[in-house]
mmCIF file of C-alpha atoms in Angstrom:
data_model
loop_
_atom_site.group_PDB
_atom_site.id
_atom_site.type_symbol
_atom_site.label_atom_id
_atom_site.label_comp_id
_atom_site.label_asym_id
_atom_site.label_seq_id
_atom_site.Cartn_x
_atom_site.Cartn_y
_atom_site.Cartn_z
ATOM 1 C CA MET A 1073 43.026 37.282 -99.139
ATOM 2 C CA SER A 1074 42.575 40.366 -101.287
ATOM 3 C CA VAL A 1075 38.790 39.852 -101.462
ATOM 4 C CA LEU A 1076 38.504 40.922 -97.800
ATOM 5 C CA LEU A 1077 38.467 44.589 -96.861
ATOM 6 C CA ALA A 1078 41.349 45.800 -94.706
ATOM 7 C CA ALA A 1079 40.333 47.586 -91.493
ATOM 8 C CA PRO A 1080 41.142 51.085 -92.859
ATOM 9 C CA GLU A 1081 38.854 50.428 -95.870
ATOM 10 C CA LEU A 1082 35.833 49.433 -93.788
ATOM 11 C CA PRO A 1083 33.520 52.444 -93.317
ATOM 12 C CA GLY A 1084 33.216 53.516 -89.700
ATOM 13 C CA LEU A 1085 29.932 54.017 -87.879
ATOM 14 C CA ASP A 1086 30.781 57.716 -87.512
ATOM 15 C CA ASP A 1087 33.752 60.062 -87.982
ATOM 16 C CA ARG A 1088 35.328 58.923 -84.697
ATOM 17 C CA THR A 1089 34.929 55.173 -85.085
ATOM 18 C CA GLN A 1090 37.482 53.241 -87.059
ATOM 19 C CA TRP A 1091 38.082 49.482 -87.168
ATOM 20 C CA ARG A 1092 40.933 47.166 -86.254
ATOM 21 C CA GLU A 1093 41.326 43.618 -87.509
ATOM 22 C CA VAL A 1094 40.839 40.911 -84.906
ATOM 23 C CA THR A 1095 40.992 37.596 -86.758
ATOM 24 C CA GLU A 1096 41.367 36.198 -90.243
ATOM 25 C CA SER A 1097 40.388 32.672 -91.135
ATOM 26 C CA LYS A 1098 39.762 30.332 -94.048
ATOM 27 C CA ARG A 1099 36.423 29.471 -92.363
ATOM 28 C CA GLU A 1100 33.507 31.598 -91.290
ATOM 29 C CA SER A 1101 32.383 32.141 -87.712
ATOM 30 C CA GLU A 1102 30.172 29.670 -85.881
ATOM 31 C CA PRO A 1103 27.335 30.257 -85.456
ATOM 32 C CA PRO A 1104 26.850 32.066 -88.767
ATOM 33 C CA HIS A 1105 25.975 35.759 -88.839
ATOM 34 C CA TRP A 1106 22.422 36.905 -88.028
ATOM 35 C CA ILE A 1107 21.419 37.063 -91.692
ATOM 36 C CA GLN A 1108 22.270 33.391 -92.208
ATOM 37 C CA ARG A 1109 20.450 30.265 -91.129
ATOM 38 C CA PHE A 1110 23.344 28.076 -92.213
ATOM 39 C CA SER A 1111 26.973 28.612 -93.107
ATOM 40 C CA LEU A 1112 27.850 29.767 -96.611
ATOM 41 C CA VAL A 1113 29.451 26.378 -97.348
ATOM 42 C CA SER A 1114 26.238 24.638 -96.240
ATOM 43 C CA ASN A 1115 24.444 26.842 -98.765
ATOM 44 C CA GLY A 1116 26.614 25.767 -101.691
ATOM 45 C CA ALA A 1117 29.874 27.696 -101.394
ATOM 46 C CA LEU A 1118 33.076 25.829 -102.208
ATOM 47 C CA SER A 1119 35.141 27.810 -99.709
ATOM 48 C CA THR A 1120 35.009 30.856 -97.473
ATOM 49 C CA VAL A 1121 37.391 33.325 -95.922
ATOM 50 C CA GLU A 1122 36.537 35.721 -93.112
ATOM 51 C CA ARG A 1123 38.034 38.692 -91.333
ATOM 52 C CA THR A 1124 36.577 40.047 -88.082
ATOM 53 C CA TYR A 1125 36.912 43.581 -86.769
ATOM 54 C CA GLU A 1126 36.243 45.525 -83.612
ATOM 55 C CA ALA A 1127 35.697 49.252 -83.279
ATOM 56 C CA THR A 1128 38.540 51.402 -82.018
ATOM 57 C CA ALA A 1129 35.968 53.177 -79.794
ATOM 58 C CA GLY A 1130 32.868 51.648 -78.253
ATOM 59 C CA LYS A 1131 31.704 48.050 -78.515
ATOM 60 C CA ALA A 1132 30.858 47.722 -82.204
ATOM 61 C CA SER A 1133 31.964 44.692 -84.193
ATOM 62 C CA ALA A 1134 31.960 43.666 -87.835
ATOM 63 C CA ALA A 1135 32.896 40.704 -89.975
ATOM 64 C CA HIS A 1136 33.541 40.254 -93.669
ATOM 65 C CA ALA A 1137 32.986 36.760 -95.067
ATOM 66 C CA VAL A 1138 33.515 35.944 -98.727
ATOM 67 C CA ALA A 1139 32.337 32.718 -100.309
ATOM 68 C CA ARG A 1140 33.523 31.321 -103.618
ATOM 69 C CA THR A 1141 30.999 29.185 -105.488
ATOM 70 C CA VAL A 1142 31.333 26.907 -108.503
ATOM 71 C CA ASP A 1143 29.952 29.517 -110.941
ATOM 72 C CA ARG A 1144 28.022 32.786 -111.243
ATOM 73 C CA ARG A 1145 24.654 31.019 -111.199
ATOM 74 C CA SER A 1146 25.450 29.336 -107.880
ATOM 75 C CA ALA A 1147 26.577 32.689 -106.471
ATOM 76 C CA GLN A 1148 23.313 34.287 -107.585
ATOM 77 C CA ARG A 1149 21.377 31.505 -105.843
ATOM 78 C CA LEU A 1150 23.402 31.963 -102.624
ATOM 79 C CA PHE A 1151 22.770 35.724 -102.773
ATOM 80 C CA ALA A 1152 19.018 35.067 -103.111
ATOM 81 C CA VAL A 1153 19.094 32.735 -100.088
ATOM 82 C CA LEU A 1154 20.798 35.399 -97.955
ATOM 83 C CA VAL A 1155 18.310 38.079 -99.006
ATOM 84 C CA ALA A 1156 15.413 35.722 -98.167
ATOM 85 C CA ASN A 1157 16.993 34.855 -94.792
ATOM 86 C CA ALA A 1158 17.181 38.541 -93.886
ATOM 87 C CA ARG A 1159 13.390 38.782 -94.135
ATOM 88 C CA ASP A 1160 13.092 35.899 -91.662
ATOM 89 C CA CYS A 1161 15.911 36.845 -89.282
ATOM 90 C CA ALA A 1162 13.773 36.676 -86.112
ATOM 91 C CA ASP A 1163 14.763 33.029 -85.532
ATOM 92 C CA GLN A 1164 18.462 33.796 -85.875
ATOM 93 C CA LEU A 1165 18.144 36.722 -83.460
ATOM 94 C CA ALA A 1166 16.161 34.601 -80.981
ATOM 95 C CA ALA A 1167 19.096 32.174 -80.924
ATOM 96 C CA VAL A 1168 21.134 34.968 -79.299
ATOM 97 C CA ASP A 1169 18.304 36.035 -76.943
ATOM 98 C CA ARG A 1170 17.179 39.042 -78.966
ATOM 99 C CA VAL A 1171 13.824 40.004 -80.470
ATOM 100 C CA PRO A 1172 13.407 42.372 -83.440
ATOM 101 C CA LEU A 1173 11.980 45.748 -82.421
ATOM 102 C CA GLY A 1174 9.367 46.559 -85.025
ATOM 103 C CA ALA A 1175 8.875 44.993 -88.430
ATOM 104 C CA VAL A 1176 11.898 43.562 -90.197
ATOM 105 C CA GLN A 1177 12.206 45.257 -93.561
ATOM 106 C CA PRO A 1178 13.511 43.464 -96.670
ATOM 107 C CA LEU A 1179 17.038 44.322 -97.738
ATOM 108 C CA SER A 1180 17.283 47.260 -100.144
ATOM 109 C CA ALA A 1181 18.795 46.556 -103.557
ATOM 110 C CA VAL A 1182 21.833 48.577 -104.626
ATOM 111 C CA SER A 1183 23.531 48.652 -108.026
ATOM 112 C CA VAL A 1184 27.000 47.169 -108.237
ATOM 113 C CA THR A 1185 29.136 46.596 -111.319
ATOM 114 C CA GLY A 1186 29.114 42.990 -112.476
ATOM 115 C CA GLY A 1187 26.639 41.627 -109.955
ATOM 116 C CA GLN A 1188 24.059 42.549 -107.350
ATOM 117 C CA ALA A 1189 23.990 43.938 -103.835
ATOM 118 C CA ALA A 1190 21.590 44.687 -101.009
ATOM 119 C CA TRP A 1191 21.789 46.155 -97.559
ATOM 120 C CA GLY A 1192 19.605 46.473 -94.496
ATOM 121 C CA VAL A 1193 19.395 47.135 -90.802
ATOM 122 C CA VAL A 1194 17.421 45.548 -87.996
ATOM 123 C CA PHE A 1195 16.989 46.752 -84.409
ATOM 124 C CA SER A 1196 16.627 44.176 -81.656
ATOM 125 C CA GLY A 1197 16.591 43.984 -77.906
ATOM 126 C CA PRO A 1198 16.718 43.878 -75.078
ATOM 127 C CA VAL A 1199 20.015 45.590 -74.234
ATOM 128 C CA PRO A 1200 20.444 44.735 -70.531
ATOM 129 C CA ALA A 1201 22.706 47.670 -69.664
ATOM 130 C CA ASP A 1202 20.608 50.334 -71.424
ATOM 131 C CA ARG A 1203 16.829 50.005 -71.672
ATOM 132 C CA GLY A 1204 16.607 52.924 -74.142
ATOM 133 C CA ALA A 1205 19.049 51.353 -76.598
ATOM 134 C CA ALA A 1206 18.854 48.555 -79.123
ATOM 135 C CA THR A 1207 21.310 46.276 -80.814
ATOM 136 C CA VAL A 1208 21.697 47.613 -84.338
ATOM 137 C CA ASP A 1209 22.609 44.937 -86.869
ATOM 138 C CA ALA A 1210 23.389 46.255 -90.333
ATOM 139 C CA VAL A 1211 24.493 44.151 -93.283
ATOM 140 C CA ALA A 1212 25.706 44.436 -96.851
ATOM 141 C CA VAL A 1213 25.413 41.405 -99.149
ATOM 142 C CA VAL A 1214 27.238 41.550 -102.482
ATOM 143 C CA GLN A 1215 27.488 39.056 -105.335
ATOM 144 C CA VAL A 1216 29.994 39.529 -108.168
ATOM 145 C CA GLN A 1217 30.895 36.751 -110.597
ATOM 146 C CA ASP A 1218 31.245 33.506 -108.605
ATOM 147 C CA LYS A 1219 31.702 35.202 -105.205
ATOM 148 C CA VAL A 1220 29.312 36.336 -102.487
ATOM 149 C CA SER A 1221 30.209 38.624 -99.609
ATOM 150 C CA VAL A 1222 28.385 39.049 -96.303
ATOM 151 C CA LEU A 1223 29.411 42.082 -94.262
ATOM 152 C CA PRO A 1224 27.522 42.390 -90.948
ATOM 153 C CA MET A 1225 28.125 45.245 -88.494
ATOM 154 C CA SER A 1226 26.726 45.250 -84.975
ATOM 155 C CA SER A 1227 26.540 48.073 -82.437
ATOM 156 C CA ILE A 1228 24.457 49.314 -79.534
ATOM 157 C CA GLY A 1229 22.574 52.554 -80.049
ATOM 158 C CA GLN A 1230 19.336 54.467 -80.046
ATOM 159 C CA ASP A 1231 19.210 55.426 -83.699
ATOM 160 C CA TYR A 1232 20.696 54.766 -87.102
ATOM 161 C CA ASN A 1233 20.456 58.156 -88.776
ATOM 162 C CA TYR A 1234 22.435 58.469 -91.987
ATOM 163 C CA GLN A 1235 21.801 60.451 -95.125
ATOM 164 C CA PRO A 1236 20.575 58.274 -98.028
ATOM 165 C CA GLY A 1237 23.482 56.278 -99.409
ATOM 166 C CA GLN A 1238 25.735 57.120 -96.455
ATOM 167 C CA SER A 1239 25.126 54.272 -93.984
ATOM 168 C CA PRO A 1240 28.250 52.165 -93.385
ATOM 169 C CA PRO A 1241 26.957 49.103 -95.302
ATOM 170 C CA GLU A 1242 25.898 51.260 -98.256
ATOM 171 C CA ARG A 1243 29.331 52.908 -98.336
ATOM 172 C CA ALA A 1244 30.993 49.473 -98.123
ATOM 173 C CA ILE A 1245 29.120 47.972 -101.100
ATOM 174 C CA PRO A 1246 31.209 49.562 -103.906
ATOM 175 C CA LEU A 1247 34.419 48.699 -102.037
ATOM 176 C CA VAL A 1248 33.342 45.079 -101.613
ATOM 177 C CA GLY A 1249 32.163 44.892 -105.229
ATOM 178 C CA ALA A 1250 35.547 46.106 -106.448
ATOM 179 C CA ALA A 1251 37.386 43.610 -104.212
ATOM 180 C CA LEU A 1252 35.222 40.718 -105.430
ATOM 181 C CA GLY A 1253 35.740 41.696 -109.060
ATOM 182 C CA THR A 1254 39.502 41.628 -108.739
ATOM 183 C CA GLY A 1255 39.959 38.851 -106.165
#
């Protein structure tokens, strides 16, 4: 499954946090990730593979799902659906008893060779154990050729302060793009 990032390739949330692989499957998680209303296969993918990760420190988690579609055009359509779903993620978050804190911003477009990519972050709550914290859900969505990748990362925190271009999903996009182009 060379289209999936190995744990050492996945950018950490900070210099101390690395990832370890938890599961690998030829199907994606149920229910789908917060950016999705329906599974990738329900949205036109022919097949999916997924790897899940957990942080080596703290309670952060991540997943990397890759869908193969019938052609580039279908992949572009699936990418567009995911970007549109991110704007309307409140329903998906409500399904896991969370409410967005503040306005949900559209995903930000990022250049990637041979396709398109976008990333974003949404804060939601409540966090029962820490009233000052929020659940931070970040995501990178990448489409190259006939493949689409969804890479969500979830953690608990009070901020998400990274220099421009240095957030974990932004750093993951070129790695995912390269994997999709060769896989």
